[in-house]
């Protein structure tokens, strides 16, 4: 039986969240980002779009070329919505490229 990432994260912290604190670390967000990128853009997209840093609800992504940076920018809102849905919370407010 598969468990959702949200359930696993809830268990990780005992199901308790304190106001103003986040339980997500960059590894959690990077895993979901890579999963969504693989589904949306395949192996090429996953090779060209690499998550680099996550902080203050902003995901920074290294892009393999200006074309991929444009592709990410054009699909940014869709990707943010899908990542947040997978995480079970509004963890990401913006995606920036490097």
Coordinates of C-alpha atoms in Angstrom, one line a residue:
X1 CA 0.0 0.0 0.0
X2 CA 1.5 3.3 -1.1
X3 CA 1.5 6.2 1.4
X4 CA 1.4 9.8 0.3
X5 CA 4.3 12.1 1.0
X6 CA 2.1 14.2 3.2
X7 CA 1.3 11.2 5.5
X8 CA 5.0 10.3 5.7
X9 CA 5.9 13.9 6.6
X10 CA 3.2 14.0 9.2
X11 CA 4.6 10.9 10.8
X12 CA 8.1 12.3 10.6
X13 CA 7.2 15.1 12.9
X14 CA 4.5 13.3 14.9
X15 CA 1.7 14.9 13.1
X16 CA 2.3 18.2 14.9
X17 CA 3.1 21.5 13.2
X18 CA 4.0 24.6 15.0
X19 CA 3.0 27.9 13.6
X20 CA 5.7 29.6 11.5
X21 CA 7.8 26.4 11.2
X22 CA 8.1 24.2 8.1
X23 CA 8.8 20.5 8.2
X24 CA 9.9 20.4 4.6
X25 CA 13.5 20.4 3.7
X26 CA 15.1 20.8 0.3
X27 CA 15.4 17.1 -0.3
X28 CA 11.6 16.6 0.0
X29 CA 11.0 19.5 -2.4
X30 CA 13.7 18.4 -4.8
X31 CA 12.3 14.9 -4.9
X32 CA 8.8 16.1 -5.8
X33 CA 10.1 18.7 -8.3
X34 CA 12.1 15.9 -10.1
X35 CA 9.0 13.7 -10.1
X36 CA 6.8 16.4 -11.6
X37 CA 9.5 17.5 -14.2
X38 CA 9.9 13.8 -15.3
X39 CA 6.2 13.6 -15.8
X40 CA 5.9 16.9 -17.7
X41 CA 9.1 17.0 -19.7
X42 CA 10.6 13.5 -19.6
X43 CA 14.2 12.5 -19.2
X44 CA 15.5 15.5 -21.2
X45 CA 13.7 18.0 -19.0
X46 CA 14.9 16.2 -15.9
X47 CA 18.5 16.4 -17.2
X48 CA 18.2 20.1 -18.1
X49 CA 16.3 21.4 -15.0
X50 CA 18.0 20.7 -11.7
X51 CA 16.7 22.0 -8.3
X52 CA 19.5 23.9 -6.6
X53 CA 18.2 25.6 -3.4
X54 CA 14.9 25.8 -1.5
X55 CA 14.3 28.6 1.1
X56 CA 11.7 31.2 2.0
X57 CA 9.2 29.3 -0.1
X58 CA 11.2 29.9 -3.3
X59 CA 12.7 27.0 -5.3
X60 CA 15.8 27.9 -7.2
X61 CA 16.5 25.8 -10.3
X62 CA 19.6 25.5 -12.5
X63 CA 18.7 25.4 -16.2
X64 CA 20.7 23.7 -18.9
X65 CA 20.0 26.5 -21.4
X66 CA 18.1 29.7 -21.9
X67 CA 15.5 27.7 -23.8
X68 CA 14.9 25.5 -20.8
X69 CA 14.8 28.6 -18.5
X70 CA 12.0 30.0 -20.8
X71 CA 10.2 26.7 -20.7
X72 CA 10.3 26.6 -16.9
X73 CA 9.2 30.3 -16.7
X74 CA 6.2 29.6 -19.0
X75 CA 5.1 26.6 -17.0
X76 CA 6.0 28.0 -13.6
X77 CA 2.5 28.5 -12.2
X78 CA 1.4 25.0 -13.3
X79 CA 4.5 23.4 -11.8
X80 CA 4.0 25.3 -8.5
X81 CA 0.4 24.2 -8.3
X82 CA 1.3 20.5 -9.0
X83 CA 4.3 20.5 -6.5
X84 CA 2.2 22.1 -3.8
X85 CA -0.6 19.6 -4.4
X86 CA 1.8 16.7 -4.1
X87 CA 3.3 18.1 -0.9
X88 CA -0.1 18.7 0.5
X89 CA 0.5 22.4 1.4
X90 CA 1.4 25.7 -0.1
X91 CA 5.2 25.2 0.4
X92 CA 6.3 26.9 -2.8
X93 CA 5.3 30.4 -3.8
X94 CA 7.8 31.0 -6.6
X95 CA 10.4 29.3 -8.8
X96 CA 13.4 31.2 -9.9
X97 CA 16.0 30.2 -12.5
X98 CA 19.8 30.3 -12.4

